[in-house]
Amino acid sequence: MVSQLTNYLKAGYTGLWIVSHEEQRVAQDVLEACKAAKRRCLHWDVNNGFSAADGKACPKGGAGDPNAALSLLHSEDTTLILWDFQLWLKDPGPGLVRAFQQAFALGKGGKGHSCAYIVVAPYVKLPPELEKQFQVVDFCLPDRARLAGIVQEIAASGGLTVDDPAPLLDAASGLTTQEAADALALSFVESKGQKLDPKVVSREKATTLKKNGLLRVVETKVKLDDIGGLGSLKTWVCDRRHAFTPEARAWGLPNPRGFLLLGIPGCGKSLVAEATSSILGVPLLKLDAGSLFGSLVGQSEANTRAVIQTAEAVAPCVLWIDELDKGFGGQGGQDGGTSERVIGTLLDWMDKKTAPVLVVATANDVSKLKPEFLRKGRFDEQWFVDLPTAREREDIWRVVTRKKGRTDCYTETELARLVSQTEGFSGAEIEAAFSEALYATYNLSPRPFHPPLDLMITVIMGTTPLSKMMAEQIKSLREWCHHRAKPATTPETLAAPATGKRKLLAS
Ligand code: ATP
């Protein structure tokens, strides 16, 4: 960050807007950059007016008056950090906008001395008159080396030694310096001074990420074995299970970009996203695409950058973009180009990303999906998750009964009957029918351990599957996906024979 800031200062940028929650780290890096660019570093804040970062004499006064901060003539090349200014710039009066225009003109130096103005805030909110004058700089979250320093500091202050800091660093990645320090200190207190606990740090990270409403850490135990059918897709994911290991990197295996799952609701797309993170052994961050769009000007773009920054800090990880169709369906150009800019930022990152972040995007309604997402090469693969075939329903029945503690509760003949009765059912509907039947079974006297076949069939017959209610939409989805997406189902010719005890793909 220091070298990037130094370059901006040396190049004569007069307005920088640094996006960060971390005032101290920013101040430290700006000071370093000023030293490298041979400039003086001053601060201004609403309560204290001017102060010098190096403790030397500095201009007096100016507290409470932003215009005063901007009208100072400098006796040497200077960088002025304007704390609190974002609060005025949310709704600036004409006087302040003009003061900035004049300050930028003077700040260019000309015959006198140059001055760069830096605003630091966790978001970007600029009046249109000043938009072009500021370069927006995203301040990176602390890297592992910096986090390692914090771990050592807190361990030392508690009289502890940490032999293997890696789990703590994994847990703290994606947090700001202060958040990481707080979470580590809390883990120390909760363990009554015995250790720094990665579990507590992970828990705190999950809470912290939830606060901004954009990303959620999903704790999942779903394995590929817990998914019935979708054989081709599972094999493809399984082939990438070592992709993020150092050995694979050293060998030259390319970083997987990610994949898009298109398909019918309730057929296992979310399960696949979860199982992918389990099989790769990396955390799963879930982004609700709709939450990116904020009401303030510039907020959506800032949210997108924040999500990217967090995903890269947590990397290696899986970033699951749920409901891509709803979140990025676009507002038909009625949002002043915000959705275009947000999508552009995200796609640009997906194209160029070098960090080990695998993107799994899920969508149900392809008609709402922006064509940009479907461009060849954007994802490694686009998969179509259709309603389960007979073989897949058999797998799903086995998975669902096992999940409810009723492994192999039906004979092969009974199972065949259930498979044929549930034609057109999604996995979610099969599971819901079995749960429904369990409730009815509990009230039988004597109470059997699993739903008898006739009761199970009655429940199934009383269910109208989505495939009946949405027959038209499903037909057009299938037609659309036919040439554009790969079927997640293993072709019948390649599928293993339905022996009844077929082993699902091992994870
Ligand atoms: P939506 O598009 O509505 O989000 P989805 O395709 O993501 O749906 P899931 O959320 O993965 O569907 O499935 C819902 C539930 O249905 C799962 O939690 C699981 O219990 C069950 N289920 C769906 N498909 C399968 C499957 N192929 N194998 C086992 N269980 C399944």
XYZ file of C-alpha atoms and ligand atoms in Angstrom:
538
model
C 0.000 0.000 0.000
C 2.846 2.385 0.891
C 4.401 2.108 -2.563
C 1.044 2.664 -4.291
C 0.434 5.790 -2.190
C 3.996 6.994 -2.788
C 3.470 6.718 -6.539
C 0.244 8.723 -6.379
C 1.985 11.447 -4.382
C 5.022 11.538 -6.642
C 2.752 11.653 -9.691
C 1.104 14.797 -8.293
C -2.405 13.466 -7.486
C -4.146 16.151 -5.431
C -7.204 14.202 -4.237
C -7.168 10.675 -2.794
C -10.119 8.958 -1.135
C -8.909 5.992 0.900
C -11.624 3.461 1.704
C -10.911 1.887 5.060
C -12.123 1.430 8.622
C -8.531 1.420 9.839
C -7.527 4.970 10.629
C -4.292 4.103 12.411
C -2.955 1.834 9.683
C -3.884 4.345 7.002
C -2.175 7.181 8.911
C 0.945 5.066 9.318
C 1.110 4.124 5.629
C 0.431 7.686 4.464
C 3.255 8.924 6.703
C 5.622 6.331 5.199
C 4.531 7.329 1.697
C 5.101 11.010 2.511
C 8.624 10.233 3.694
C 9.313 8.326 0.491
C 7.850 11.133 -1.639
C 9.691 13.783 0.423
C 6.578 15.617 1.549
C 5.338 16.879 4.824
C 2.378 15.014 6.382
C -0.295 17.005 8.216
C -3.599 15.942 9.738
C -6.776 17.885 10.188
C -9.772 16.761 12.228
C -12.951 18.442 13.335
C -12.054 18.705 17.032
C -8.361 19.554 16.917
C -7.801 21.318 13.628
C -4.267 20.850 12.284
C -1.594 18.574 13.719
C 1.679 17.304 12.284
C 2.231 13.571 11.841
C 5.917 13.982 12.659
C 5.218 16.056 15.804
C 6.906 19.158 14.343
C 5.376 22.633 14.455
C 2.272 23.006 12.329
C -0.394 25.590 11.474
C -2.615 26.560 14.405
C -6.388 26.351 14.701
C -8.878 25.407 12.058
C -10.965 23.179 14.360
C -14.607 22.868 13.360
C -14.177 24.721 10.059
C -13.546 22.536 6.996
C -13.044 25.575 4.762
C -10.096 26.609 6.937
C -8.488 23.210 6.355
C -8.655 23.724 2.616
C -7.580 27.350 2.391
C -4.170 26.982 4.011
C -1.196 27.883 1.835
C 1.666 25.488 2.440
C 5.284 26.464 2.842
C 6.538 23.109 1.598
C 5.150 20.146 -0.388
C 2.482 18.682 1.860
C -0.029 15.878 2.208
C -3.023 16.776 4.327
C -5.165 13.967 5.733
C -8.699 15.294 6.142
C -10.330 13.213 8.852
C -14.126 13.472 9.237
C -14.525 15.157 5.856
C -16.762 12.402 4.500
C -19.457 13.651 6.874
C -19.473 17.060 5.198
C -19.146 15.656 1.724
C -22.363 13.643 2.106
C -24.222 16.864 1.554
C -21.759 19.696 0.957
C -22.820 23.321 0.610
C -21.615 25.343 -2.405
C -18.926 26.961 -0.246
C -17.230 23.673 0.520
C -17.328 22.421 -3.068
C -15.783 25.692 -4.261
C -13.159 25.548 -1.469
C -12.166 22.100 -2.729
C -11.984 23.248 -6.352
C -9.706 26.114 -5.332
C -7.604 23.906 -3.071
C -7.100 21.388 -5.884
C -6.075 24.170 -8.256
C -3.589 25.526 -5.705
C -2.541 22.041 -4.659
C -1.211 21.365 -8.141
C 1.681 23.517 -7.080
C 2.304 25.839 -9.966
C 4.917 28.240 -8.691
C 4.280 27.445 -5.035
C 4.196 24.171 -3.144
C 1.961 21.256 -3.968
C -0.573 19.765 -1.581
C -2.413 16.443 -1.798
C -5.684 16.083 0.113
C -6.585 12.651 1.468
C -10.023 11.752 2.798
C -10.263 8.495 4.774
C -13.656 6.843 5.214
C -15.201 3.362 5.206
C -17.319 4.285 2.166
C -17.156 6.550 -0.871
C -19.676 9.364 -1.078
C -18.737 12.281 -3.265
C -20.777 15.069 -4.861
C -20.665 14.811 -8.680
C -18.713 18.098 -8.863
C -15.771 16.455 -7.093
C -16.030 12.887 -8.394
C -13.340 13.331 -11.026
C -10.978 15.063 -8.633
C -10.554 12.151 -6.259
C -8.771 8.899 -6.939
C -10.470 6.165 -4.906
C -7.999 3.808 -3.218
C -9.121 0.616 -1.507
C -6.969 0.030 1.512
C -6.141 -3.687 1.749
C -7.073 -5.690 4.788
C -4.035 -6.793 6.814
C -2.051 -9.605 5.189
C -0.877 -12.744 6.975
C 2.456 -11.194 7.939
C 0.699 -8.316 9.665
C -1.789 -10.652 11.324
C 1.120 -12.825 12.488
C 2.566 -9.729 14.171
C -0.711 -9.147 16.009
C -0.862 -12.800 17.109
C 2.686 -12.601 18.459
C 1.987 -9.307 20.221
C -1.137 -10.578 21.975
C 0.450 -13.915 22.816
C 3.492 -12.169 24.285
C 1.374 -9.789 26.348
C -0.491 -12.800 27.793
C 2.718 -14.746 28.450
C 1.854 -17.402 25.841
C 3.847 -18.952 23.028
C 2.094 -19.964 19.822
C 3.834 -22.911 18.163
C 1.633 -23.079 15.072
C 0.024 -19.720 14.239
C -1.449 -20.922 10.891
C -4.952 -21.844 12.230
C -5.158 -18.471 14.003
C -4.104 -16.660 10.838
C -6.682 -18.587 8.776
C -9.347 -17.664 11.290
C -8.368 -13.975 11.455
C -7.947 -13.391 7.717
C -10.601 -11.028 6.377
C -10.698 -8.988 9.600
C -9.281 -5.509 10.093
C -6.302 -5.096 12.413
C -8.516 -3.951 15.257
C -11.103 -6.685 14.719
C -8.392 -9.344 14.617
C -6.785 -7.995 17.793
C -10.171 -7.869 19.557
C -11.101 -11.425 18.521
C -7.721 -12.795 19.606
C -7.934 -10.962 22.930
C -11.452 -12.323 23.473
C -10.262 -15.869 22.827
C -7.540 -15.314 25.428
C -10.082 -14.087 27.979
C -12.604 -16.874 27.233
C -9.944 -19.538 27.712
C -9.034 -17.896 31.040
C -5.623 -16.926 29.731
C -4.730 -20.464 28.577
C -4.565 -20.018 24.798
C -5.453 -18.086 21.663
C -8.300 -20.100 20.181
C -8.929 -20.147 16.394
C -12.512 -21.348 16.999
C -13.361 -18.201 18.942
C -11.671 -16.028 16.301
C -13.663 -17.775 13.520
C -16.871 -17.286 15.469
C -16.129 -13.584 15.905
C -15.284 -13.280 12.216
C -18.636 -14.809 11.285
C -20.385 -12.226 13.498
C -18.302 -9.380 12.116
C -18.991 -10.279 8.489
C -22.694 -10.639 9.245
C -22.752 -7.054 10.539
C -22.315 -5.515 7.090
C -24.985 -7.835 5.677
C -22.992 -8.691 2.550
C -21.111 -11.871 3.311
C -21.811 -14.742 5.638
C -19.429 -17.494 6.687
C -21.311 -20.769 6.145
C -20.249 -23.556 8.478
C -21.021 -26.717 6.561
C -20.484 -30.426 6.920
C -22.142 -31.342 3.597
C -20.049 -33.826 1.622
C -20.434 -34.987 -1.966
C -21.807 -38.248 -0.538
C -24.757 -36.288 0.832
C -25.886 -35.375 -2.665
C -27.916 -37.890 -4.634
C -27.223 -38.011 -8.379
C -25.473 -35.145 -10.246
C -22.651 -37.564 -11.006
C -20.874 -35.584 -13.753
C -20.855 -32.420 -11.672
C -19.606 -34.246 -8.569
C -16.778 -35.881 -10.519
C -15.770 -32.490 -11.931
C -15.698 -30.919 -8.456
C -13.864 -33.928 -7.060
C -11.146 -33.538 -9.724
C -10.435 -30.085 -8.324
C -10.225 -31.108 -4.680
C -6.463 -30.486 -4.414
C -6.519 -27.325 -6.513
C -5.640 -24.940 -3.695
C -2.895 -26.998 -2.091
C 0.697 -25.717 -2.206
C 1.712 -28.925 -4.050
C -0.795 -28.228 -6.818
C 0.445 -24.627 -7.079
C 4.056 -25.748 -7.249
C 3.160 -28.353 -9.907
C 1.541 -25.635 -11.994
C -2.121 -26.629 -11.728
C -4.173 -23.602 -12.791
C -6.305 -21.881 -10.168
C -9.921 -22.886 -10.802
C -12.068 -19.801 -11.516
C -15.388 -21.293 -10.570
C -18.629 -22.597 -11.979
C -22.185 -21.556 -12.579
C -25.090 -23.763 -11.514
C -28.291 -23.160 -13.407
C -31.390 -25.108 -12.695
C -34.641 -26.013 -11.161
C -35.233 -24.981 -7.529
C -34.684 -27.641 -4.904
C -32.462 -29.918 -7.006
C -29.255 -29.541 -4.991
C -27.440 -26.420 -6.243
C -26.877 -25.085 -2.733
C -25.773 -28.525 -1.560
C -23.123 -28.572 -4.306
C -21.850 -25.112 -3.298
C -21.493 -26.308 0.297
C -19.918 -29.645 -0.622
C -17.382 -27.832 -2.830
C -16.030 -25.926 0.148
C -15.901 -29.137 2.225
C -14.059 -31.114 -0.425
C -11.550 -28.344 -1.044
C -11.175 -27.926 2.713
C -11.544 -24.141 2.550
C -14.064 -21.708 4.100
C -17.328 -20.893 2.346
C -18.384 -17.242 2.066
C -21.950 -16.719 0.911
C -22.880 -13.511 -0.854
C -26.496 -12.570 -1.202
C -26.174 -10.779 -4.537
C -29.149 -8.496 -3.846
C -27.503 -7.087 -0.719
C -24.743 -5.414 -2.751
C -27.072 -2.715 -3.937
C -27.289 0.158 -1.473
C -29.379 3.288 -1.578
C -26.546 5.820 -1.318
C -24.692 6.917 -4.437
C -21.478 4.910 -4.720
C -22.475 2.501 -1.957
C -23.107 -0.470 -4.267
C -19.690 -0.127 -5.883
C -18.064 0.213 -2.445
C -19.941 -2.908 -1.258
C -18.671 -4.855 -4.255
C -15.101 -3.808 -3.596
C -15.490 -4.699 0.093
C -16.733 -8.198 -0.810
C -13.803 -8.758 -3.178
C -11.352 -7.498 -0.593
C -12.733 -9.796 2.098
C -12.806 -12.845 -0.206
C -9.184 -12.235 -1.194
C -8.156 -11.778 2.422
C -9.889 -15.030 3.460
C -8.515 -16.910 0.382
C -8.189 -19.771 -0.271
C -11.941 -19.934 -0.084
C -15.148 -20.568 -2.013
C -17.258 -17.492 -2.747
C -20.841 -18.577 -3.282
C -22.919 -15.986 -5.113
C -26.481 -17.055 -4.448
C -29.408 -16.040 -6.640
C -27.240 -14.456 -9.301
C -30.372 -13.990 -11.429
C -32.205 -11.990 -8.757
C -29.268 -9.935 -7.499
C -27.829 -9.080 -10.894
C -30.976 -9.222 -12.958
C -30.405 -5.522 -13.606
C -32.780 -2.653 -13.183
C -33.124 -2.128 -16.922
C -30.797 0.869 -16.919
C -33.062 2.713 -14.458
C -30.497 2.901 -11.695
C -28.146 5.406 -13.287
C -25.763 2.667 -14.412
C -25.100 1.347 -10.884
C -25.835 -2.299 -11.733
C -23.622 -2.044 -14.832
C -20.755 -0.691 -12.726
C -21.231 -3.304 -9.996
C -21.377 -6.146 -12.515
C -18.397 -4.667 -14.362
C -16.326 -4.554 -11.151
C -17.242 -8.110 -10.253
C -16.634 -9.545 -13.719
C -13.384 -7.679 -14.082
C -12.214 -9.195 -10.822
C -13.387 -12.672 -11.849
C -11.427 -12.386 -15.104
C -8.212 -11.155 -13.545
C -8.199 -12.675 -10.084
C -5.052 -14.474 -9.071
C -6.085 -15.111 -5.447
C -7.303 -18.662 -4.828
C -11.007 -17.835 -4.659
C -13.339 -20.284 -6.382
C -16.612 -18.637 -7.340
C -19.755 -20.781 -7.293
C -22.762 -18.907 -8.641
C -26.293 -20.295 -8.496
C -29.330 -19.176 -10.478
C -32.818 -20.440 -11.269
C -34.137 -18.007 -13.849
C -31.860 -17.754 -16.874
C -34.135 -15.234 -18.594
C -33.166 -12.690 -15.914
C -29.473 -13.431 -16.065
C -27.233 -10.794 -17.630
C -25.540 -12.182 -20.779
C -22.183 -10.910 -19.475
C -22.203 -13.709 -16.894
C -22.646 -16.345 -19.576
C -19.786 -15.279 -21.816
C -17.489 -18.184 -22.660
C -14.523 -18.368 -20.329
C -16.150 -16.376 -17.541
C -16.657 -19.528 -15.502
C -14.734 -22.761 -15.980
C -18.066 -24.483 -16.579
C -21.802 -23.838 -16.674
C -23.848 -26.709 -15.294
C -27.510 -27.455 -15.720
C -29.095 -29.100 -12.694
C -32.273 -30.764 -13.946
C -34.968 -32.695 -12.102
C -33.504 -36.010 -10.953
C -33.707 -39.041 -13.237
C -34.973 -42.377 -11.882
C -31.425 -43.436 -10.968
C -30.852 -40.130 -9.225
C -34.119 -40.349 -7.315
C -32.999 -43.739 -6.064
C -29.775 -42.137 -4.811
C -31.724 -39.279 -3.259
C -34.098 -41.669 -1.454
C -31.060 -43.436 0.008
C -29.425 -40.149 1.051
C -32.621 -38.713 2.535
C -33.530 -41.824 4.556
C -29.921 -42.121 5.771
C -29.916 -38.449 6.775
C -32.987 -39.048 8.955
C -31.364 -42.082 10.601
C -33.375 -44.628 8.577
C -30.600 -46.121 6.420
C -31.861 -48.817 4.008
C -35.293 -48.786 5.632
C -37.008 -49.835 2.378
C -36.463 -53.052 0.442
C -35.259 -52.843 -3.145
C -38.810 -53.453 -4.398
C -40.248 -50.749 -2.134
C -37.539 -48.361 -3.205
C -38.319 -48.985 -6.863
C -41.953 -48.114 -6.140
C -40.986 -44.873 -4.395
C -38.691 -43.965 -7.281
C -41.466 -44.383 -9.835
C -44.046 -42.590 -7.680
C -41.798 -39.556 -7.292
C -41.232 -38.906 -10.975
C -41.036 -35.123 -11.487
C -40.089 -34.532 -7.823
C -37.023 -32.495 -6.894
C -34.647 -33.649 -4.156
C -36.145 -31.045 -1.842
C -39.642 -32.405 -2.503
C -38.569 -35.998 -1.830
C -37.017 -34.894 1.445
C -40.104 -32.875 2.391
C -42.370 -35.863 1.644
C -40.258 -38.154 3.816
C -40.291 -35.648 6.694
C -44.057 -35.294 6.345
C -44.457 -39.067 6.456
C -42.274 -39.279 9.581
C -44.714 -36.962 11.407
C -47.651 -39.140 10.401
C -45.723 -42.286 11.402
C -45.026 -40.960 14.878
C -48.768 -40.871 15.570
C -49.345 -44.493 14.501
C -49.939 -47.109 17.137
C -47.961 -49.298 17.351
C -45.326 -46.870 16.130
C -43.087 -48.240 13.358
C -39.518 -46.926 13.047
C -39.966 -45.735 9.491
C -42.984 -44.695 7.401
C -44.694 -47.800 5.983
C -44.751 -47.918 2.186
C -48.503 -47.307 1.826
C -48.331 -44.251 4.083
C -45.316 -42.951 2.168
C -47.203 -43.378 -1.130
C -50.252 -41.547 0.276
C -48.074 -38.577 1.218
C -46.414 -38.567 -2.208
C -49.785 -38.679 -3.982
C -50.925 -35.695 -1.923
C -47.966 -33.610 -3.115
C -48.038 -31.481 -6.260
C -44.443 -31.079 -7.367
C -43.070 -27.839 -8.743
C -42.559 -29.597 -12.081
C -46.357 -29.693 -12.468
C -46.940 -26.158 -11.220
C -44.114 -24.687 -13.343
C -44.218 -27.052 -16.320
C -43.896 -24.242 -18.882
C -40.949 -22.532 -17.167
C -39.118 -25.829 -16.718
C -39.615 -26.692 -20.375
C -38.158 -23.393 -21.528
C -35.290 -23.632 -18.995
C -34.405 -27.069 -20.378
C -34.491 -25.770 -23.937
C -32.323 -22.794 -23.027
C -29.749 -24.919 -21.182
C -29.658 -27.647 -23.815
C -26.706 -26.204 -25.781
C -25.439 -23.681 -23.278
C -24.809 -25.703 -20.136
C -23.437 -29.115 -19.332
C -25.859 -31.609 -17.751
C -24.899 -32.250 -14.125
C -26.431 -35.713 -14.389
C -24.202 -38.562 -15.528
C -25.483 -39.776 -18.915
C -27.434 -43.030 -18.534
C -24.901 -44.851 -20.729
C -22.092 -44.034 -18.280
C -24.017 -44.412 -15.040
C -23.183 -47.384 -12.838
C -25.862 -50.080 -12.816
C -28.540 -49.551 -10.198
C -27.422 -52.319 -7.877
C -29.176 -50.845 -4.939
C -26.057 -50.462 -2.831
C -24.310 -48.202 -5.311
C -21.606 -46.283 -3.535
C -21.907 -42.545 -4.019
C -18.835 -40.641 -4.982
C -16.404 -40.672 -2.079
C -15.399 -37.260 -0.854
P -32.972 -23.204 -4.699
O -32.682 -22.877 -6.118
O -34.413 -23.080 -4.341
O -32.063 -22.521 -3.730
P -31.358 -25.585 -4.686
O -31.254 -26.179 -6.043
O -30.215 -24.771 -4.205
O -32.707 -24.779 -4.547
P -30.946 -27.114 -2.341
O -31.127 -25.950 -1.424
O -29.564 -27.578 -2.546
O -31.637 -26.799 -3.725
O -31.845 -28.297 -1.834
C -32.791 -28.142 -0.785
C -32.776 -29.380 0.066
O -33.314 -30.482 -0.682
C -31.370 -29.816 0.457
O -30.990 -29.232 1.677
C -31.502 -31.313 0.561
O -31.980 -31.649 1.818
C -32.565 -31.665 -0.475
N -31.968 -32.033 -1.775
C -32.118 -31.388 -2.938
N -31.462 -32.011 -3.920
C -30.860 -33.073 -3.367
C -29.996 -34.099 -3.862
N -29.641 -34.145 -5.151
N -29.550 -35.022 -2.995
C -29.905 -34.999 -1.708
N -30.711 -34.068 -1.173
C -31.190 -33.106 -1.985
